[in-house]
Short mmCIF file of C-alpha atoms in Angstrom, two decimals:
data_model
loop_
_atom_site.label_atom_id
_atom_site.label_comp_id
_atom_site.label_asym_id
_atom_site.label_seq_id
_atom_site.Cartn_x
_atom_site.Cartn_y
_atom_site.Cartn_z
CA UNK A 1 79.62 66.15 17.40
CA UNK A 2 76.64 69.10 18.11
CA UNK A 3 74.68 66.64 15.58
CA UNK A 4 75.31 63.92 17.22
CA UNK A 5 74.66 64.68 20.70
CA UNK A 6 71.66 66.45 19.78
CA UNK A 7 70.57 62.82 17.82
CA UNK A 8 71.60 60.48 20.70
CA UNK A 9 69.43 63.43 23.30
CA UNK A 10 66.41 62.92 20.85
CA UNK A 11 66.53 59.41 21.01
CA UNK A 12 66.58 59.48 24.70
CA UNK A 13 64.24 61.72 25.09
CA UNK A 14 62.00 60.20 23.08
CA UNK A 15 62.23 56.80 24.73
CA UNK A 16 61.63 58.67 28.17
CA UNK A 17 58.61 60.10 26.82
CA UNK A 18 57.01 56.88 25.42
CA UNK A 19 57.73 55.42 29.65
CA UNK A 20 56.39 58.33 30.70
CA UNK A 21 53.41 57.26 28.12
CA UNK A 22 53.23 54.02 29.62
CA UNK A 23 53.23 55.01 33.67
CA UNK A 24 49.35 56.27 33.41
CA UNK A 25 49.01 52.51 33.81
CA UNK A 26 51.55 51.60 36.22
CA UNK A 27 49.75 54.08 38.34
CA UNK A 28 46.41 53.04 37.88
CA UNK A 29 47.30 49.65 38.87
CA UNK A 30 49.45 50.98 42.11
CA UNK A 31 46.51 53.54 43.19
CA UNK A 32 44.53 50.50 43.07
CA UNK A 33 46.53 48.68 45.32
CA UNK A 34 47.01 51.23 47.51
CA UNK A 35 43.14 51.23 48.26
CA UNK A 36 42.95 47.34 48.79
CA UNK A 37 45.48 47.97 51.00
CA UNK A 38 44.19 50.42 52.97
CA UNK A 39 40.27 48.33 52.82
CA UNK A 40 42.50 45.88 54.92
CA UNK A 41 44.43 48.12 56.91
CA UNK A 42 41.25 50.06 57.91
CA UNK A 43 39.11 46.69 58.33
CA UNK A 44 42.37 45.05 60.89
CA UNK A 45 42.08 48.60 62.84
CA UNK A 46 39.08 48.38 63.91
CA UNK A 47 37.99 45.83 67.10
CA UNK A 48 33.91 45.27 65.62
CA UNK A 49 33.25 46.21 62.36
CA UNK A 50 28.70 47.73 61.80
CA UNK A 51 27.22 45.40 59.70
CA UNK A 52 27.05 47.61 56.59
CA UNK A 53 31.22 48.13 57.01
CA UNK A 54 31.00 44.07 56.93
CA UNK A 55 28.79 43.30 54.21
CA UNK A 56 30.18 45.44 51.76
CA UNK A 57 33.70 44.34 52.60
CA UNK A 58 32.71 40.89 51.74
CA UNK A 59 31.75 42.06 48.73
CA UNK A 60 35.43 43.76 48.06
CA UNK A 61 37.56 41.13 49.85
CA UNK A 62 35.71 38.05 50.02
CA UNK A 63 36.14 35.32 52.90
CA UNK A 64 37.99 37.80 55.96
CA UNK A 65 37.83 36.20 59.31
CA UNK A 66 36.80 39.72 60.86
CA UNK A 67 34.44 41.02 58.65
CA UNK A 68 32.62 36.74 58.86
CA UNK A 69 32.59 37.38 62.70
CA UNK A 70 30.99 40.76 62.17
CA UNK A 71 28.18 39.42 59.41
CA UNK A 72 27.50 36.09 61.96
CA UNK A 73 27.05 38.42 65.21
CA UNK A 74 24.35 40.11 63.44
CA UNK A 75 22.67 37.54 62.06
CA UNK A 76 19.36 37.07 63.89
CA UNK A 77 19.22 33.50 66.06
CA UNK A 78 16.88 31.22 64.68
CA UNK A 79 16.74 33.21 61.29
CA UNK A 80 18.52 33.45 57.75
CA UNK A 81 18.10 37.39 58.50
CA UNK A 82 19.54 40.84 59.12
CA UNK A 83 20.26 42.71 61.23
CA UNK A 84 19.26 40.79 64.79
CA UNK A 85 17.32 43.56 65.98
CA UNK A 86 14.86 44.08 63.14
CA UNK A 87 15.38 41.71 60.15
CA UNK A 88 15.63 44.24 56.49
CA UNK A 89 14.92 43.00 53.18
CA UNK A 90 17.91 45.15 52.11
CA UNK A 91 20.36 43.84 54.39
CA UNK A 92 19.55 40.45 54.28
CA UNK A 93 19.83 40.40 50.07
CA UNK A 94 23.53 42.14 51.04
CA UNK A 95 24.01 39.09 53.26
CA UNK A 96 23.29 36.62 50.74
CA UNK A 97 25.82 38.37 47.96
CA UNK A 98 28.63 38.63 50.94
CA UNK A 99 27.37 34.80 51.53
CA UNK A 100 28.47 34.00 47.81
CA UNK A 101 31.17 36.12 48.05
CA UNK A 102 32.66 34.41 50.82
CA UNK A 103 31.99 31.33 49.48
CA UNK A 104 28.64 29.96 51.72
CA UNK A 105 25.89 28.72 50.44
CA UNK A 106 23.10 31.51 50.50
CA UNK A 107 20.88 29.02 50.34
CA UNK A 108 18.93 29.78 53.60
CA UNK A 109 19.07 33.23 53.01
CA UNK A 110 17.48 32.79 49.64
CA UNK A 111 14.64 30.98 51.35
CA UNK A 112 13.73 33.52 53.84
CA UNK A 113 13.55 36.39 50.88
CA UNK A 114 11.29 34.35 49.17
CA UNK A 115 8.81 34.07 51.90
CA UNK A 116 8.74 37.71 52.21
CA UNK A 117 6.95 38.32 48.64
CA UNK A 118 3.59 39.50 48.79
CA UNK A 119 1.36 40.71 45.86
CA UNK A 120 1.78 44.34 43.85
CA UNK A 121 -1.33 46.45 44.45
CA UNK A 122 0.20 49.52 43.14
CA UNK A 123 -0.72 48.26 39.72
CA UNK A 124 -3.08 48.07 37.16
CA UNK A 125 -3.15 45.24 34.66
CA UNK A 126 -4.66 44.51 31.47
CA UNK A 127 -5.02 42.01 28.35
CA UNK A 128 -4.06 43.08 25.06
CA UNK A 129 -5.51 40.86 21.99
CA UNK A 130 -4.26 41.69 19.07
CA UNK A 131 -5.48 40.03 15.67
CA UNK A 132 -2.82 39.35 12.53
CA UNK A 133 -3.60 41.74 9.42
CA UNK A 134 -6.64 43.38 12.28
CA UNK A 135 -9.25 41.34 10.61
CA UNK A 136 -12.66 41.26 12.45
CA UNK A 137 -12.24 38.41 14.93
CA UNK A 138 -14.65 36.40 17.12
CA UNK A 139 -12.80 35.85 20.63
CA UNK A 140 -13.67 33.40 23.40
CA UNK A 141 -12.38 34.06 26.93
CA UNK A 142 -12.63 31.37 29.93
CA UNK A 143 -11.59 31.54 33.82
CA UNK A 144 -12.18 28.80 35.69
CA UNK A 145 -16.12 27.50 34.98
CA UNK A 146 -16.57 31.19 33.42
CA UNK A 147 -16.94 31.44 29.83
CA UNK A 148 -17.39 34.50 28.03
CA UNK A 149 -17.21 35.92 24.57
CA UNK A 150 -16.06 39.46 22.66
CA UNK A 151 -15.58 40.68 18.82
CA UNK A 152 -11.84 42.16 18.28
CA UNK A 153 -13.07 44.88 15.66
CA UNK A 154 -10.80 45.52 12.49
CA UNK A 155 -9.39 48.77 14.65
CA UNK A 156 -8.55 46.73 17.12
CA UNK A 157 -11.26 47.81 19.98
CA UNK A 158 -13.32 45.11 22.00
CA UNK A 159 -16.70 44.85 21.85
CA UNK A 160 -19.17 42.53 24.33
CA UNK A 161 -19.11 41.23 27.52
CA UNK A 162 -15.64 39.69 28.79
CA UNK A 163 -16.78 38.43 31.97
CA UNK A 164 -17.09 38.79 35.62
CA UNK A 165 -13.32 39.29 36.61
CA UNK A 166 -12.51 42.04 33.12
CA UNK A 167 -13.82 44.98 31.90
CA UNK A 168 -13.15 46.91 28.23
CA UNK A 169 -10.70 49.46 29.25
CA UNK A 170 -8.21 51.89 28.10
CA UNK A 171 -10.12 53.67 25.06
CA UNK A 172 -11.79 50.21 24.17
CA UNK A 173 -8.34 48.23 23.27
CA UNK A 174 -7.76 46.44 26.45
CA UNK A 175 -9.29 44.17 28.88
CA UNK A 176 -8.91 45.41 32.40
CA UNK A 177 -7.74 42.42 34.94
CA UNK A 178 -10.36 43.60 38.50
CA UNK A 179 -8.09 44.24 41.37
CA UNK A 180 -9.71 40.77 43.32
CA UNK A 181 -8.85 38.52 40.02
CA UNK A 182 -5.24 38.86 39.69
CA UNK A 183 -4.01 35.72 40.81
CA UNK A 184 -6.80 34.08 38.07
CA UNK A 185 -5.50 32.64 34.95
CA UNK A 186 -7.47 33.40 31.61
CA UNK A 187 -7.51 31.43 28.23
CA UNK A 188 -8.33 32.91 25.14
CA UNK A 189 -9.16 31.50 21.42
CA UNK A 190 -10.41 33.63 18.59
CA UNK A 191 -11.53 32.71 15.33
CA UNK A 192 -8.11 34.60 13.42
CA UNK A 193 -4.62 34.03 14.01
CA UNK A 194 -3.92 36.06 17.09
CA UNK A 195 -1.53 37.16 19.73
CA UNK A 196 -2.34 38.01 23.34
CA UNK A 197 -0.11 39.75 25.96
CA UNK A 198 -0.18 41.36 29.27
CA UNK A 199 0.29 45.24 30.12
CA UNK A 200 0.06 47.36 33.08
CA UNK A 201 0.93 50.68 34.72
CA UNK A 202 1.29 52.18 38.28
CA UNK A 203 -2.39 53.14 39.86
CA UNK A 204 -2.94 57.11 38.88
CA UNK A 205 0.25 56.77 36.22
CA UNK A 206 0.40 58.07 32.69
CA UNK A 207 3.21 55.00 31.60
CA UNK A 208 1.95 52.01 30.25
CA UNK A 209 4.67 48.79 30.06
CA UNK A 210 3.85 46.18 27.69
CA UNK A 211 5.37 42.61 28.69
CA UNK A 212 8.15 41.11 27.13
CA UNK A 213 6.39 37.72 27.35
CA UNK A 214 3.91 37.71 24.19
CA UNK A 215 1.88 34.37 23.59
CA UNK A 216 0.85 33.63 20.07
CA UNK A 217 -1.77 31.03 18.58
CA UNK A 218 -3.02 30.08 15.18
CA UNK A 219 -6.86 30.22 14.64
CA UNK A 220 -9.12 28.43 16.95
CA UNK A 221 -5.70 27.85 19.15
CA UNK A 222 -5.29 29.40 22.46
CA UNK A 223 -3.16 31.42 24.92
CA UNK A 224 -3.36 31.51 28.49
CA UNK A 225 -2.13 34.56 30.50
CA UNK A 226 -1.72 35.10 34.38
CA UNK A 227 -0.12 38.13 36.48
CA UNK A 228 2.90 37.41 38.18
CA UNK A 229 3.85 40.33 39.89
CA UNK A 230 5.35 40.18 43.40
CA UNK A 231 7.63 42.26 45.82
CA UNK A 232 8.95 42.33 48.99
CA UNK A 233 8.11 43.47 52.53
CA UNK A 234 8.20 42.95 55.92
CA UNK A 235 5.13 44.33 56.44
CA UNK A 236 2.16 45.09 54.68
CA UNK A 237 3.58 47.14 51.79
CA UNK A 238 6.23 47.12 49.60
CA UNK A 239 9.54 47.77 50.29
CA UNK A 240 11.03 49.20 47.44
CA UNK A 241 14.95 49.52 48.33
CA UNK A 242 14.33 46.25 49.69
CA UNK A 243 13.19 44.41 46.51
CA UNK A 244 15.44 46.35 44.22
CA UNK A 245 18.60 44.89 46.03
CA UNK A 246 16.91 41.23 46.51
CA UNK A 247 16.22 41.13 42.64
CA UNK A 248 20.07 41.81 41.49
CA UNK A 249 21.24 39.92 44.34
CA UNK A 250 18.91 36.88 42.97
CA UNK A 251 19.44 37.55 39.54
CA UNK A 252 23.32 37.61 40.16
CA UNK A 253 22.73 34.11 41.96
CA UNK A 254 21.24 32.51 39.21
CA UNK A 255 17.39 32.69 40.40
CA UNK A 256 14.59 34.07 38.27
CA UNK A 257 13.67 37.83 39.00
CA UNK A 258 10.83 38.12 36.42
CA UNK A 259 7.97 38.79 39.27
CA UNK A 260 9.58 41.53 40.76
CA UNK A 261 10.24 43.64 37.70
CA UNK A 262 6.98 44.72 36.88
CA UNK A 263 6.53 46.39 40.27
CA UNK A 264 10.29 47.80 40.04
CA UNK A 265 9.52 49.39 36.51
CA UNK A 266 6.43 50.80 37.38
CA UNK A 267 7.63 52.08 40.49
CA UNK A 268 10.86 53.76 39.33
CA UNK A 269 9.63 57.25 39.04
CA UNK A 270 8.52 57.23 42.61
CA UNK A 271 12.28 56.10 44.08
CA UNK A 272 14.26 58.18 41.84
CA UNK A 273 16.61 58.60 44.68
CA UNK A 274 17.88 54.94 44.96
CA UNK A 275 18.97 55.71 41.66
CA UNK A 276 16.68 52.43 40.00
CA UNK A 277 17.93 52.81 36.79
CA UNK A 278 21.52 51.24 37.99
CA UNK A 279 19.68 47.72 39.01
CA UNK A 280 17.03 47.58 36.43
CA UNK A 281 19.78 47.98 33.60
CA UNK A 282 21.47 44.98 35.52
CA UNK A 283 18.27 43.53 35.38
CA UNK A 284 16.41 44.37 32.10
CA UNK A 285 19.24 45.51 29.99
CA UNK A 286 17.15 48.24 28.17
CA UNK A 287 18.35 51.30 26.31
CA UNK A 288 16.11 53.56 28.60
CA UNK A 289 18.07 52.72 31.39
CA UNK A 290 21.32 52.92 30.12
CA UNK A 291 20.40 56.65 28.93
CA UNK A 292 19.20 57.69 32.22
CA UNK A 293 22.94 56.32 33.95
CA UNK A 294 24.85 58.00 31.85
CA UNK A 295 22.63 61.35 31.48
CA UNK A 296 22.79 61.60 35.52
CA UNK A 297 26.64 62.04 35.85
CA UNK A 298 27.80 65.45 36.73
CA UNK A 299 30.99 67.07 35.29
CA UNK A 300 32.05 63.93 33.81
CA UNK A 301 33.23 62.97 36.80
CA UNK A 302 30.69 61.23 39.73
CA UNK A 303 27.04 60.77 40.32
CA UNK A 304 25.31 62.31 42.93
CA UNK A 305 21.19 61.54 42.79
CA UNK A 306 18.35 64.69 44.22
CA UNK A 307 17.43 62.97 47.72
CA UNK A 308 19.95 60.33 47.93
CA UNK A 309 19.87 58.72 51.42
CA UNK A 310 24.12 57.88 50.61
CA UNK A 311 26.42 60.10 49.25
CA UNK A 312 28.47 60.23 46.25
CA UNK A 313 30.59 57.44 46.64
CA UNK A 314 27.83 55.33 47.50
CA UNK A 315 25.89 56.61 44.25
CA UNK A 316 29.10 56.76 41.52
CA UNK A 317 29.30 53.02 42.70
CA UNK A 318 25.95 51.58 41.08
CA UNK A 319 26.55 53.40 37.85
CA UNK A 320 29.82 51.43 38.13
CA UNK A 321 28.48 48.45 38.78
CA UNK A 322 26.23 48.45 35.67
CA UNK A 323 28.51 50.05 33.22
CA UNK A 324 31.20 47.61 33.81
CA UNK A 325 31.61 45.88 30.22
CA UNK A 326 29.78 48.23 28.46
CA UNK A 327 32.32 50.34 27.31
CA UNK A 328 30.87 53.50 28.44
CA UNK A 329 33.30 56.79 28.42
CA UNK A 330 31.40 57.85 31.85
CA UNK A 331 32.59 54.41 33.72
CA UNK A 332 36.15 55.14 32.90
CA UNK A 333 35.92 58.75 33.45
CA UNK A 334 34.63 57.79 37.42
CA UNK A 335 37.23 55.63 37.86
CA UNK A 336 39.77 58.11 36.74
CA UNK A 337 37.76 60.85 39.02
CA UNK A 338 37.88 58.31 42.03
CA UNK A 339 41.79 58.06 42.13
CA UNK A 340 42.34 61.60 42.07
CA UNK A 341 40.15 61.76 45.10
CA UNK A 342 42.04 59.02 47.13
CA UNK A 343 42.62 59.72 50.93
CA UNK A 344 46.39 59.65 51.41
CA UNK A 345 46.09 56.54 52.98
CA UNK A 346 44.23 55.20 49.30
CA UNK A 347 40.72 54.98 50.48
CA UNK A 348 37.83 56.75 50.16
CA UNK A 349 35.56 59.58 51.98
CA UNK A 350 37.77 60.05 55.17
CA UNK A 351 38.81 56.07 55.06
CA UNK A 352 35.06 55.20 55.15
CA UNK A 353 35.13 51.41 55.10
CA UNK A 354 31.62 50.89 53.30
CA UNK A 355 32.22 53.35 50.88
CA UNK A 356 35.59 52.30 50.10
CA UNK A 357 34.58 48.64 49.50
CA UNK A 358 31.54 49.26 47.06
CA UNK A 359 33.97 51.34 45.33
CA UNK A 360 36.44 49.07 45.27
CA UNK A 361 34.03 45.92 44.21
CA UNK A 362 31.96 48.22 41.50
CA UNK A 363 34.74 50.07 39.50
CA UNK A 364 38.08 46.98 40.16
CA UNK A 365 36.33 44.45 41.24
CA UNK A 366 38.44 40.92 41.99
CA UNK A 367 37.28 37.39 42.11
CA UNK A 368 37.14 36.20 45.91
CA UNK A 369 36.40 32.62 45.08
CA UNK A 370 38.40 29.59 45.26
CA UNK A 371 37.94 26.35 42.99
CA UNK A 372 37.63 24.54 45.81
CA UNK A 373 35.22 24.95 49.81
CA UNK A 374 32.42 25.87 48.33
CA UNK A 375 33.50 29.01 46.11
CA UNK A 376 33.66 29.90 42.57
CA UNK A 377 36.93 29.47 39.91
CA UNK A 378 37.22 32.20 37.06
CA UNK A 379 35.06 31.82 34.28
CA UNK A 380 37.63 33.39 31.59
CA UNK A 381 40.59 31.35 33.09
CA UNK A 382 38.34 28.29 32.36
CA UNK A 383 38.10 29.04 28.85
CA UNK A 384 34.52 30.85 28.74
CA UNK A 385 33.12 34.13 28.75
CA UNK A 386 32.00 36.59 30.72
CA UNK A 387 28.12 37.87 29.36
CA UNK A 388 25.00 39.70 30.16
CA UNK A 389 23.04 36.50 31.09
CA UNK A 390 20.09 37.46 28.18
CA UNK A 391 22.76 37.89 25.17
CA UNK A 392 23.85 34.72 26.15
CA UNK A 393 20.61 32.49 26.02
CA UNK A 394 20.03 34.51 23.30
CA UNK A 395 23.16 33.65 20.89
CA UNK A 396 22.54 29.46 21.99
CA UNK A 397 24.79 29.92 24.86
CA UNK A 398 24.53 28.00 28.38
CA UNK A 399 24.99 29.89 31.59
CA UNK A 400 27.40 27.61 33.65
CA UNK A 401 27.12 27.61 37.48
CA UNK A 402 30.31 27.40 39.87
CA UNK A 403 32.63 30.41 37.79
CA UNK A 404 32.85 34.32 38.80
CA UNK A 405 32.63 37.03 36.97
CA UNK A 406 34.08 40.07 37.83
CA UNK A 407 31.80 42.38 36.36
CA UNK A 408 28.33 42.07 38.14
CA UNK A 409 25.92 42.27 35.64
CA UNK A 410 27.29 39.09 33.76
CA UNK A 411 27.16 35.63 34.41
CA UNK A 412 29.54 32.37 33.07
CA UNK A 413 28.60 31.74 29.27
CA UNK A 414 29.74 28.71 27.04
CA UNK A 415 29.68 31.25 24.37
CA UNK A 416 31.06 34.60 23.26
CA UNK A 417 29.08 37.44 22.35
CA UNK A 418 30.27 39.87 19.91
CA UNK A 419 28.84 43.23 20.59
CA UNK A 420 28.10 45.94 17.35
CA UNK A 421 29.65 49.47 16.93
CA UNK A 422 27.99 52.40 17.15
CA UNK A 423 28.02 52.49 13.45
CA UNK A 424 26.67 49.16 12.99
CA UNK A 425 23.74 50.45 15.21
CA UNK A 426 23.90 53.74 12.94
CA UNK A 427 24.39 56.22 15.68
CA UNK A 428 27.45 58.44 16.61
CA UNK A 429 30.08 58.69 19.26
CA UNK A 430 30.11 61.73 20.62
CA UNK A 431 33.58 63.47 21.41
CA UNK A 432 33.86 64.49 25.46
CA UNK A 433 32.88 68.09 24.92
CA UNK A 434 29.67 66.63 23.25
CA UNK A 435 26.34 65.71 24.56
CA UNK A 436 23.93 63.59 22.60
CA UNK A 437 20.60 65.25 21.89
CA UNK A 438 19.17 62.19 21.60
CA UNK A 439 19.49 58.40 23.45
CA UNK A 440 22.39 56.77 24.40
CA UNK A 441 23.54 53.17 24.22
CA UNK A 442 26.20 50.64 24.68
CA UNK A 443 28.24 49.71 21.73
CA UNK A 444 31.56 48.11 21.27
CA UNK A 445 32.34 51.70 20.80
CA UNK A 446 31.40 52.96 24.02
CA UNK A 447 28.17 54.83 24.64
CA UNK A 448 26.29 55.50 21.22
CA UNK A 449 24.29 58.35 20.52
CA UNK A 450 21.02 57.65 18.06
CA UNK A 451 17.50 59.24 17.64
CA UNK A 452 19.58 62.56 17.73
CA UNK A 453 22.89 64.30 17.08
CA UNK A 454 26.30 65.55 19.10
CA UNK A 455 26.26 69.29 20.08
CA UNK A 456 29.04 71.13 21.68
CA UNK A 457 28.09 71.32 25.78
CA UNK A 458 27.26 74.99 26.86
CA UNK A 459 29.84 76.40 29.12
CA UNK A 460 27.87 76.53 32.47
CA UNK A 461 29.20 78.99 35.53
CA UNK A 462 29.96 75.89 38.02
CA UNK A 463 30.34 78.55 40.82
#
């Protein structure tokens, strides 16, 4: 009978333990809840809600009678703008994302952005030419009435006269674009099998970005190549905050972005504390940014940038927003941060409405839209997938218009992407007492560690 009890107290033991194994998620889901809840609760409460309380609620709870009346009230007469008193290029790319959210058309909104963009002149540009096998190469250049031509020598430096509107630059290699010919277009043909491309770098700056966009041309062909580099102000200067929020709010809307990234890149070292590297990887996708997001995080917990004009809420929330999908250990180790730091009412940073929105839309986001009025359906309930809009085009796929996402970064694709493991990519997964000495990227894995190795984190005294 001893046996026996003790057998039947195992068994029941062991089945409480595997429920007590299960309830992590139970309350995960009921935290959750509990914060939409109180979004609502604290959004009914009050009698106006500030436009920034508004916006980003849109963004957590879509179409909400209050928080409309709120975004309308500010919404300068005569204008797709905000706020009334002083139009912002931030606010108003907010507005159009609550628009979508919400299920308006943006449409207006979009139109007013775009007539704020005005040209870079933080930047210097150049034309690289770059011959197959580096054979000596004659090289013909023409803007406009303007003909001119240069030798490519077999190390790849120019030689001659390129014309009125260039200059041989950069240690001989490059043709420097003058400041008062940017918006010129140039053609060039050379005697070899060639490939041209554009380059630039802030004004005084030691980084030099090469363009994604290469043109190539068999012998005697040609390539044409023309800056496109814009931003946005209100003014006379850019506005960087401003432009960094309009180009994921476009790209998110389907529009193309490519103008404004030059000027973003560039530019990034000089706004550190907007945190840029959470909107360019939403924008670019590259490694560089991906290693910079997850480097920033502090105990493994939240992100909190040198500067930052928010708080850390506000800045844990675009690391969220770009991780989402990725598989990164430091988006789920947030989220599990940001529920243990719940008010007792379930929001966040003393029931802060903003805050608790973002929070809410970056790390459990859900769709707002309805088939039907003007919003969106679910893509993956239609039977497609949810991708980075790049990996899509890039596997054949179409991006479809009309279906949500919930993660922000990707859009509605016909097709699936399969993404590699870290040992595919022939890096390592580092365990949580780890760092990588190296980069990081995504992986199916989670974030992989290459160019380096995994060391064991030093101890620091947090005190």
């Amino acid at each position: 009978r001893v046996i026996e009890s003790f057998l039947i107290f195992t068994i029941l033991f062991s089945a409480f333990a595997i429920a007590a194994n299960e309830t992590p998620g139970l309350e995960f889901t009921d935290k959750v809840d509990k914060a939409y809840q109180c979004l609502n609760d604290q959004v009914k409460a009050k009698s106006s809600l500030a436009l920034q309380d508004a916006l980003f609620g849109a963004f957590a709870l879509g179409s909400n009678s209050k928080i409309e009346e709120s975004i309308n009230s500010n919404k300068k007469s005569g204008e797709a703008c905000w706020p009334k008193s002083s139009c912002t290029i931030k606010e108003t790319a907010q507005s159009a994302l609550a628009y979508s959210r919400m299920g308006k058309s943006s449409k207006d909104i979009e139109t007013w952005l775009n007539s704020k963009t005005i040209n870079v002149k933080e930047l210097v540009w150049y034309i690289e030419i770059d011959i197959q096998n580096h054979l000596n190469s004659q090289c013909t250049i023409k803007q406009g009435s303007e003909e001119s031509k240069i030798t490519v020598k077999e190390d790849m430096t120019l030689q001659g006269n390129p014309g009125s509107c260039l200059s041989v630059s950069y240690g001989g290699y490059w043709l420097k674009i003058n400041e008062n010919c940017l918006d010129k277009e140039f053609t060039i043909s050379c005697d070899k099998d060639f490939v041209t491309a554009l380059a630039y770098q802030k004004v005084n700056g030691d980084r030099v970005f090469i363009s994604s966009d290469t043109h190539s041309s068999s012998s005697l062909g040609s390539t044409t190549e023309k800056v496109n580099s814009k931003c946005l102000s209100t003014g006379t200067s850019c506005d960087y905050e401003g432009t960094l929020w309009t180009a994921l709010v476009l790209k998110k809307l389907g529009q193309n972005v490519k103008p404004y990234l030059p000027y973003l890149l560039a530019l990034s070292d000089n706004n550190i504390k907007y945190f840029p590297s959470t909107f360019l990887f939403i924008l670019v996708g590259g490694d560089d940014q991906y290693s910079d997001i997850v480097q920033k995080q502090k105990l493994e917990q939240y992100w909190e940038i040198v500067g930052t004009p928010y708080n850390r809420f506000y800045d844990t929330s675009l690391p969220l927003l770009s991780l989402a999908g990725t598989g990164a250990t430091e988006f789920e180790s947030a989220r599990n941060y940001l529920l243990s730091v719940q008010t007792k009412e379930g929001c966040w940073n003393n029931n802060n409405i903003r805050d608790t929105a973002f929070i809410l839309y970056a790390g459990w986001p859900k769709l707002a839209g309805i088939s039907t009025g003007g919003g969106t359906a679910s893509c993956e309930s239609a039977g497609y997938s949810c991708e980075a809009n790049e990996e899509c085009l890039i596997i054949g796929g179409s991006v479809l218009s009309g279906f949500d996402c919930s993660n922000f970064r990707d859009v509605c694709c016909t097709r699936k992407v399969i993404e590699a493991t870290c040992d595919e990519k022939r890096g390592l997964i580092c365990a949580s007492n780890q760092q990588c000495t190296g980069r990081e990227i995504p992986s199916a894995d989670g974030s992989c560690c290459i160019e380096g190795a995994c060391e064991n984190i030093k101890q620091e005294n947090l005190c």
